[in-house]
Each structure stands twice: as structure tokens, then as C-alpha cells.
Amino acid sequence: MDDLITFSIAVFTGFFAITNPISNMTVFLSLTQGADEKTKADINKRANIIAFIIVLVFVLLGKYIFELFNISIPAFKITGGILIFYIGFDMLQSKQSNVKNIKHVNIDENIAVSPLAIPILAGPGTIVTAMNFVSSAQPVHITIVIAIFAFMSLLTYFTFRLSNLIVRLVGYNVISVIGKIMGLIIAIIGTGMIIEGIKISFNLVTEQ
């Protein structure tokens, strides 16, 4: 039970850092600026549902994706760790990661699919994080990952819904600080994935 609790905390921390509802809230506000409340609500709902479906597919089919493209777990962890570290490093430097750097988007409900659902909510970092947690996990762990990301999608939905109020109460400066903290956590998660991938590689070589 303690292992499941520890695993659940790690999954929640990883998803919260990489999806970063507070920071992405400002992106949502900028993309929907000038839209009426009904349009904002529709975009918000669609974006989170689509993001959840995308991650769900990779979580459930990740093993088969690995086999189809002959991807080894060590290679995935090392490459994914580098990618996640890069995203976190950009956030620490107050940069918006290239996978999320979107400009000049028209007010259209299609932005719920792109850029909101992918790559902002379910981008490479989120997908890599999800697949990392289930790369060698049991069914109970996969269920936990799906449940926690569903909760994160719900949390993001309500954060976006209350975005105007939150910005007025908290201010952009505090949101910027939160973004930097999340960037540090993401970079640490990425480093941990790289170390874990290297350890698995050495173990495989030793066993041979």
C-alpha cells in the first residue's frame, strides 16, 4: 500500500508540473481573448477532453508502440528525460518551451484541438511523462496513472474556467514564480529519468 501511495504522489507531482494548470491558464486567456463566455467554456471543455483521450491512448497502447517501433525502455527513458529536462530548463529561464510557443491564433473553437489540447495540454512532455510511469508497470499502476491524469484534466478545466478571477486575485508575478518552480521540478524529473535509463542499460549489459 505504501508503494502505491508513493507511486501516486510521484505521478501527481509529475503531471502537475508538466501540465502546469496555473501557467497554462495565462495561455488559455491569451488564446481566447475577446471570445464570449460560451465560446470560452466550449473551448475549455473540448481541449481537456481531447487532451485526456490523447494521453489515455498512449498509456494503454504504449507497450505496443514500443514493440512496433522497437523502442527499448532505457532508450525511451534517456531520450524522454532529455526532452523533459529541456522543457523544464526553458521554464526556469522564463522562456515558453518551443513546443508551446504559439502566436497569432484566431478565435476559433478549433484551437481547442490545436494548440490547446496538443501541444499545450498533451504535448510531448506530458505524453513522455505518462508513458514513463507505465513503461514497466502493473495494471494497478496503469489505472492510477489514468485516474490521476483524469483528475488533472478536471483540475485544469476548473482552473481555466476561473482563470479571470485567479489572475485578478493572484497576479501575473506570482504565476510567473509558480511557473519557475514547476520548471525546476520538471527538470529534476527529467534528470531522474535519464539516470534511471542509464542504470537499466548497465544492468542489462551486466546480465549479458
PDB file of C-alpha atoms in Angstrom:
ATOM      1  CA  MET A   1       0.000   0.000   0.000  1.00  0.00           C
ATOM      2  CA  ASP A   2       2.830   2.383   0.873  1.00  0.00           C
ATOM      3  CA  ASP A   3       4.382   1.743  -2.544  1.00  0.00           C
ATOM      4  CA  LEU A   4       1.096   2.639  -4.274  1.00  0.00           C
ATOM      5  CA  ILE A   5       0.797   5.843  -2.245  1.00  0.00           C
ATOM      6  CA  THR A   6       4.377   6.803  -3.097  1.00  0.00           C
ATOM      7  CA  PHE A   7       3.755   5.986  -6.759  1.00  0.00           C
ATOM      8  CA  SER A   8       0.519   8.040  -6.761  1.00  0.00           C
ATOM      9  CA  ILE A   9       2.292  11.063  -5.262  1.00  0.00           C
ATOM     10  CA  ALA A  10       5.071  10.785  -7.851  1.00  0.00           C
ATOM     11  CA  VAL A  11       2.550  10.557 -10.704  1.00  0.00           C
ATOM     12  CA  PHE A  12       0.534  13.532  -9.430  1.00  0.00           C
ATOM     13  CA  THR A  13       3.669  15.646  -8.941  1.00  0.00           C
ATOM     14  CA  GLY A  14       4.931  14.766 -12.405  1.00  0.00           C
ATOM     15  CA  PHE A  15       1.649  15.520 -14.153  1.00  0.00           C
ATOM     16  CA  PHE A  16       1.038  18.710 -12.164  1.00  0.00           C
ATOM     17  CA  ALA A  17       4.493  20.032 -13.016  1.00  0.00           C
ATOM     18  CA  ILE A  18       4.352  19.188 -16.713  1.00  0.00           C
ATOM     19  CA  THR A  19       0.723  20.239 -17.361  1.00  0.00           C
ATOM     20  CA  ASN A  20       1.059  23.239 -15.022  1.00  0.00           C
ATOM     21  CA  PRO A  21      -2.601  24.419 -14.966  1.00  0.00           C
ATOM     22  CA  ILE A  22      -1.710  27.773 -13.377  1.00  0.00           C
ATOM     23  CA  SER A  23       0.867  28.695 -16.015  1.00  0.00           C
ATOM     24  CA  ASN A  24      -1.202  27.338 -18.911  1.00  0.00           C
ATOM     25  CA  MET A  25      -4.132  29.379 -17.640  1.00  0.00           C
ATOM     26  CA  THR A  26      -2.446  32.527 -18.972  1.00  0.00           C
ATOM     27  CA  VAL A  27      -2.012  30.812 -22.361  1.00  0.00           C
ATOM     28  CA  PHE A  28      -5.716  29.956 -22.359  1.00  0.00           C
ATOM     29  CA  LEU A  29      -6.611  33.567 -21.564  1.00  0.00           C
ATOM     30  CA  SER A  30      -4.428  34.918 -24.370  1.00  0.00           C
ATOM     31  CA  LEU A  31      -5.788  32.437 -26.936  1.00  0.00           C
ATOM     32  CA  THR A  32      -9.427  33.132 -26.034  1.00  0.00           C
ATOM     33  CA  GLN A  33      -9.099  36.875 -25.539  1.00  0.00           C
ATOM     34  CA  GLY A  34     -12.176  38.585 -26.975  1.00  0.00           C
ATOM     35  CA  ALA A  35     -14.280  35.417 -27.059  1.00  0.00           C
ATOM     36  CA  ASP A  36     -17.650  35.295 -25.297  1.00  0.00           C
ATOM     37  CA  GLU A  37     -18.119  33.141 -22.190  1.00  0.00           C
ATOM     38  CA  LYS A  38     -19.957  30.344 -24.020  1.00  0.00           C
ATOM     39  CA  THR A  39     -17.175  30.024 -26.597  1.00  0.00           C
ATOM     40  CA  LYS A  40     -14.541  30.007 -23.848  1.00  0.00           C
ATOM     41  CA  ALA A  41     -16.443  27.289 -21.987  1.00  0.00           C
ATOM     42  CA  ASP A  42     -16.780  25.147 -25.126  1.00  0.00           C
ATOM     43  CA  ILE A  43     -13.080  25.508 -25.971  1.00  0.00           C
ATOM     44  CA  ASN A  44     -12.104  24.709 -22.383  1.00  0.00           C
ATOM     45  CA  LYS A  45     -14.248  21.568 -22.250  1.00  0.00           C
ATOM     46  CA  ARG A  46     -13.168  20.224 -25.656  1.00  0.00           C
ATOM     47  CA  ALA A  47      -9.475  20.895 -25.051  1.00  0.00           C
ATOM     48  CA  ASN A  48      -9.383  18.972 -21.781  1.00  0.00           C
ATOM     49  CA  ILE A  49     -11.421  16.032 -23.090  1.00  0.00           C
ATOM     50  CA  ILE A  50      -9.229  15.711 -26.189  1.00  0.00           C
ATOM     51  CA  ALA A  51      -6.026  16.001 -24.105  1.00  0.00           C
ATOM     52  CA  PHE A  52      -7.248  13.233 -21.798  1.00  0.00           C
ATOM     53  CA  ILE A  53      -8.084  10.945 -24.741  1.00  0.00           C
ATOM     54  CA  ILE A  54      -4.643  11.526 -26.301  1.00  0.00           C
ATOM     55  CA  VAL A  55      -2.809  10.622 -23.085  1.00  0.00           C
ATOM     56  CA  LEU A  56      -5.170   7.679 -22.458  1.00  0.00           C
ATOM     57  CA  VAL A  57      -4.314   6.200 -25.866  1.00  0.00           C
ATOM     58  CA  PHE A  58      -0.574   6.432 -25.214  1.00  0.00           C
ATOM     59  CA  VAL A  59      -0.939   4.989 -21.697  1.00  0.00           C
ATOM     60  CA  LEU A  60      -2.965   1.988 -22.902  1.00  0.00           C
ATOM     61  CA  LEU A  61      -1.081   1.377 -26.137  1.00  0.00           C
ATOM     62  CA  GLY A  62       2.384   2.483 -25.035  1.00  0.00           C
ATOM     63  CA  LYS A  63       3.672  -1.094 -24.757  1.00  0.00           C
ATOM     64  CA  TYR A  64       2.561  -1.893 -28.325  1.00  0.00           C
ATOM     65  CA  ILE A  65       4.034   1.383 -29.600  1.00  0.00           C
ATOM     66  CA  PHE A  66       7.362   0.347 -28.058  1.00  0.00           C
ATOM     67  CA  GLU A  67       7.187  -3.053 -29.764  1.00  0.00           C
ATOM     68  CA  LEU A  68       6.046  -1.623 -33.109  1.00  0.00           C
ATOM     69  CA  PHE A  69       8.966   0.783 -33.371  1.00  0.00           C
ATOM     70  CA  ASN A  70      11.393  -1.492 -31.480  1.00  0.00           C
ATOM     71  CA  ILE A  71      11.937   1.101 -28.736  1.00  0.00           C
ATOM     72  CA  SER A  72      13.810  -0.097 -25.647  1.00  0.00           C
ATOM     73  CA  ILE A  73      12.806   1.154 -22.195  1.00  0.00           C
ATOM     74  CA  PRO A  74      16.323   2.535 -21.409  1.00  0.00           C
ATOM     75  CA  ALA A  75      16.417   4.460 -24.709  1.00  0.00           C
ATOM     76  CA  PHE A  76      12.934   5.824 -24.072  1.00  0.00           C
ATOM     77  CA  LYS A  77      13.758   6.933 -20.529  1.00  0.00           C
ATOM     78  CA  ILE A  78      17.023   8.625 -21.551  1.00  0.00           C
ATOM     79  CA  THR A  79      15.533  10.405 -24.593  1.00  0.00           C
ATOM     80  CA  GLY A  80      12.341  11.308 -22.744  1.00  0.00           C
ATOM     81  CA  GLY A  81      14.359  12.564 -19.783  1.00  0.00           C
ATOM     82  CA  ILE A  82      16.401  14.849 -22.042  1.00  0.00           C
ATOM     83  CA  LEU A  83      13.203  16.219 -23.591  1.00  0.00           C
ATOM     84  CA  ILE A  84      11.541  16.848 -20.212  1.00  0.00           C
ATOM     85  CA  PHE A  85      14.718  18.420 -18.806  1.00  0.00           C
ATOM     86  CA  TYR A  86      14.843  20.767 -21.828  1.00  0.00           C
ATOM     87  CA  ILE A  87      11.235  21.881 -21.250  1.00  0.00           C
ATOM     88  CA  GLY A  88      11.904  22.477 -17.541  1.00  0.00           C
ATOM     89  CA  PHE A  89      15.133  24.356 -18.285  1.00  0.00           C
ATOM     90  CA  ASP A  90      13.269  26.688 -20.659  1.00  0.00           C
ATOM     91  CA  MET A  91      10.661  27.358 -17.964  1.00  0.00           C
ATOM     92  CA  LEU A  92      13.404  28.184 -15.435  1.00  0.00           C
ATOM     93  CA  GLN A  93      14.776  30.772 -17.864  1.00  0.00           C
ATOM     94  CA  SER A  94      11.296  32.328 -18.149  1.00  0.00           C
ATOM     95  CA  LYS A  95      11.017  31.079 -21.708  1.00  0.00           C
ATOM     96  CA  GLN A  96       7.993  29.406 -23.166  1.00  0.00           C
ATOM     97  CA  SER A  97       9.038  25.987 -24.430  1.00  0.00           C
ATOM     98  CA  ASN A  98       9.216  25.752 -28.222  1.00  0.00           C
ATOM     99  CA  VAL A  99       6.547  23.030 -28.151  1.00  0.00           C
ATOM    100  CA  LYS A 100       4.192  25.566 -26.593  1.00  0.00           C
ATOM    101  CA  ASN A 101       5.277  28.771 -28.322  1.00  0.00           C
ATOM    102  CA  ILE A 102       2.085  29.687 -30.162  1.00  0.00           C
ATOM    103  CA  LYS A 103       1.466  33.094 -31.694  1.00  0.00           C
ATOM    104  CA  HIS A 104      -1.286  34.811 -33.655  1.00  0.00           C
ATOM    105  CA  VAL A 105      -4.093  32.283 -33.209  1.00  0.00           C
ATOM    106  CA  ASN A 106      -7.565  33.345 -34.354  1.00  0.00           C
ATOM    107  CA  ILE A 107     -10.574  32.937 -32.046  1.00  0.00           C
ATOM    108  CA  ASP A 108     -11.952  29.673 -33.336  1.00  0.00           C
ATOM    109  CA  GLU A 109     -13.191  26.641 -31.438  1.00  0.00           C
ATOM    110  CA  ASN A 110     -10.637  24.589 -33.405  1.00  0.00           C
ATOM    111  CA  ILE A 111      -7.963  25.988 -31.075  1.00  0.00           C
ATOM    112  CA  ALA A 112      -9.381  23.514 -28.548  1.00  0.00           C
ATOM    113  CA  VAL A 113      -7.663  20.797 -30.583  1.00  0.00           C
ATOM    114  CA  SER A 114      -4.549  22.725 -31.557  1.00  0.00           C
ATOM    115  CA  PRO A 115      -2.794  24.422 -29.877  1.00  0.00           C
ATOM    116  CA  LEU A 116      -4.646  23.877 -26.571  1.00  0.00           C
ATOM    117  CA  ALA A 117      -5.174  20.096 -26.426  1.00  0.00           C
ATOM    118  CA  ILE A 118      -1.952  19.392 -28.265  1.00  0.00           C
ATOM    119  CA  PRO A 119       0.775  20.506 -27.728  1.00  0.00           C
ATOM    120  CA  ILE A 120      -0.111  22.650 -24.681  1.00  0.00           C
ATOM    121  CA  LEU A 121      -2.066  20.181 -22.500  1.00  0.00           C
ATOM    122  CA  ALA A 122      -0.989  16.878 -24.043  1.00  0.00           C
ATOM    123  CA  GLY A 123       2.325  17.742 -25.617  1.00  0.00           C
ATOM    124  CA  PRO A 124       5.488  15.637 -25.892  1.00  0.00           C
ATOM    125  CA  GLY A 125       6.424  16.254 -22.248  1.00  0.00           C
ATOM    126  CA  THR A 126       3.040  15.077 -20.947  1.00  0.00           C
ATOM    127  CA  ILE A 127       2.988  12.006 -23.194  1.00  0.00           C
ATOM    128  CA  VAL A 128       6.566  11.064 -22.289  1.00  0.00           C
ATOM    129  CA  THR A 129       5.794  11.501 -18.577  1.00  0.00           C
ATOM    130  CA  ALA A 130       2.690   9.301 -18.822  1.00  0.00           C
ATOM    131  CA  MET A 131       4.460   6.571 -20.795  1.00  0.00           C
ATOM    132  CA  ASN A 132       7.407   6.647 -18.396  1.00  0.00           C
ATOM    133  CA  PHE A 133       5.118   5.833 -15.465  1.00  0.00           C
ATOM    134  CA  VAL A 134       3.588   2.841 -17.271  1.00  0.00           C
ATOM    135  CA  SER A 135       6.624   1.596 -19.223  1.00  0.00           C
ATOM    136  CA  SER A 136       7.132  -1.329 -16.826  1.00  0.00           C
ATOM    137  CA  ALA A 137       4.106  -1.012 -14.546  1.00  0.00           C
ATOM    138  CA  GLN A 138       1.403  -3.406 -13.387  1.00  0.00           C
ATOM    139  CA  PRO A 139      -2.309  -2.926 -14.267  1.00  0.00           C
ATOM    140  CA  VAL A 140      -2.945  -1.244 -10.910  1.00  0.00           C
ATOM    141  CA  HIS A 141      -0.249   1.343 -11.676  1.00  0.00           C
ATOM    142  CA  ILE A 142      -1.710   1.994 -15.133  1.00  0.00           C
ATOM    143  CA  THR A 143      -5.131   2.534 -13.516  1.00  0.00           C
ATOM    144  CA  ILE A 144      -3.613   5.016 -11.060  1.00  0.00           C
ATOM    145  CA  VAL A 145      -1.911   6.941 -13.890  1.00  0.00           C
ATOM    146  CA  ILE A 146      -5.181   7.183 -15.852  1.00  0.00           C
ATOM    147  CA  ALA A 147      -7.171   8.232 -12.766  1.00  0.00           C
ATOM    148  CA  ILE A 148      -4.663  10.910 -11.772  1.00  0.00           C
ATOM    149  CA  PHE A 149      -4.468  12.371 -15.279  1.00  0.00           C
ATOM    150  CA  ALA A 150      -8.286  12.420 -15.381  1.00  0.00           C
ATOM    151  CA  PHE A 151      -8.175  14.395 -12.121  1.00  0.00           C
ATOM    152  CA  MET A 152      -5.542  16.721 -13.612  1.00  0.00           C
ATOM    153  CA  SER A 153      -7.769  17.313 -16.650  1.00  0.00           C
ATOM    154  CA  LEU A 154     -10.649  18.174 -14.335  1.00  0.00           C
ATOM    155  CA  LEU A 155      -8.401  20.481 -12.299  1.00  0.00           C
ATOM    156  CA  THR A 156      -7.200  22.193 -15.478  1.00  0.00           C
ATOM    157  CA  TYR A 157     -10.804  22.611 -16.647  1.00  0.00           C
ATOM    158  CA  PHE A 158     -11.830  24.424 -13.457  1.00  0.00           C
ATOM    159  CA  THR A 159      -8.592  26.455 -13.436  1.00  0.00           C
ATOM    160  CA  PHE A 160      -9.319  27.686 -16.962  1.00  0.00           C
ATOM    161  CA  ARG A 161     -12.949  28.318 -16.046  1.00  0.00           C
ATOM    162  CA  LEU A 162     -11.903  30.530 -13.113  1.00  0.00           C
ATOM    163  CA  SER A 163      -8.896  31.998 -14.944  1.00  0.00           C
ATOM    164  CA  ASN A 164     -10.017  35.648 -14.924  1.00  0.00           C
ATOM    165  CA  LEU A 165     -10.747  35.536 -11.187  1.00  0.00           C
ATOM    166  CA  ILE A 166      -7.468  33.775 -10.352  1.00  0.00           C
ATOM    167  CA  VAL A 167      -5.379  36.296 -12.299  1.00  0.00           C
ATOM    168  CA  ARG A 168      -7.122  39.205 -10.529  1.00  0.00           C
ATOM    169  CA  LEU A 169      -6.549  37.632  -7.091  1.00  0.00           C
ATOM    170  CA  VAL A 170      -3.027  36.279  -7.555  1.00  0.00           C
ATOM    171  CA  GLY A 171      -1.416  38.434 -10.234  1.00  0.00           C
ATOM    172  CA  TYR A 172       0.905  37.546 -13.095  1.00  0.00           C
ATOM    173  CA  ASN A 173       4.068  37.868 -10.968  1.00  0.00           C
ATOM    174  CA  VAL A 174       3.026  35.062  -8.612  1.00  0.00           C
ATOM    175  CA  ILE A 175       2.003  32.928 -11.584  1.00  0.00           C
ATOM    176  CA  SER A 176       5.468  33.518 -13.084  1.00  0.00           C
ATOM    177  CA  VAL A 177       7.144  32.336  -9.852  1.00  0.00           C
ATOM    178  CA  ILE A 178       4.947  29.209  -9.806  1.00  0.00           C
ATOM    179  CA  GLY A 179       5.998  28.547 -13.401  1.00  0.00           C
ATOM    180  CA  LYS A 180       9.682  28.673 -12.404  1.00  0.00           C
ATOM    181  CA  ILE A 181       9.106  26.251  -9.516  1.00  0.00           C
ATOM    182  CA  MET A 182       7.292  23.873 -11.858  1.00  0.00           C
ATOM    183  CA  GLY A 183      10.186  24.223 -14.314  1.00  0.00           C
ATOM    184  CA  LEU A 184      12.656  23.134 -11.615  1.00  0.00           C
ATOM    185  CA  ILE A 185      10.508  20.111 -10.732  1.00  0.00           C
ATOM    186  CA  ILE A 186      10.210  19.148 -14.407  1.00  0.00           C
ATOM    187  CA  ALA A 187      13.996  19.417 -14.886  1.00  0.00           C
ATOM    188  CA  ILE A 188      14.552  17.190 -11.828  1.00  0.00           C
ATOM    189  CA  ILE A 189      12.064  14.612 -13.149  1.00  0.00           C
ATOM    190  CA  GLY A 190      13.884  14.625 -16.490  1.00  0.00           C
ATOM    191  CA  THR A 191      17.250  14.114 -14.801  1.00  0.00           C
ATOM    192  CA  GLY A 192      15.805  11.225 -12.787  1.00  0.00           C
ATOM    193  CA  MET A 193      14.538   9.557 -15.976  1.00  0.00           C
ATOM    194  CA  ILE A 194      17.986   9.865 -17.577  1.00  0.00           C
ATOM    195  CA  ILE A 195      19.708   8.348 -14.520  1.00  0.00           C
ATOM    196  CA  GLU A 196      17.143   5.527 -14.371  1.00  0.00           C
ATOM    197  CA  GLY A 197      17.609   4.785 -18.085  1.00  0.00           C
ATOM    198  CA  ILE A 198      21.401   4.633 -17.698  1.00  0.00           C
ATOM    199  CA  LYS A 199      21.081   2.304 -14.673  1.00  0.00           C
ATOM    200  CA  ILE A 200      18.774  -0.056 -16.601  1.00  0.00           C
ATOM    201  CA  SER A 201      21.209  -0.058 -19.528  1.00  0.00           C
ATOM    202  CA  PHE A 202      24.151  -1.001 -17.273  1.00  0.00           C
ATOM    203  CA  ASN A 203      22.076  -3.727 -15.584  1.00  0.00           C
ATOM    204  CA  LEU A 204      21.205  -5.230 -18.956  1.00  0.00           C
ATOM    205  CA  VAL A 205      24.858  -5.196 -20.007  1.00  0.00           C
ATOM    206  CA  THR A 206      25.903  -6.807 -16.700  1.00  0.00           C
ATOM    207  CA  GLU A 207      23.303  -9.565 -17.057  1.00  0.00           C
ATOM    208  CA  GLN A 208      24.635 -10.391 -20.529  1.00  0.00           C
TER     209      GLN A 208
END
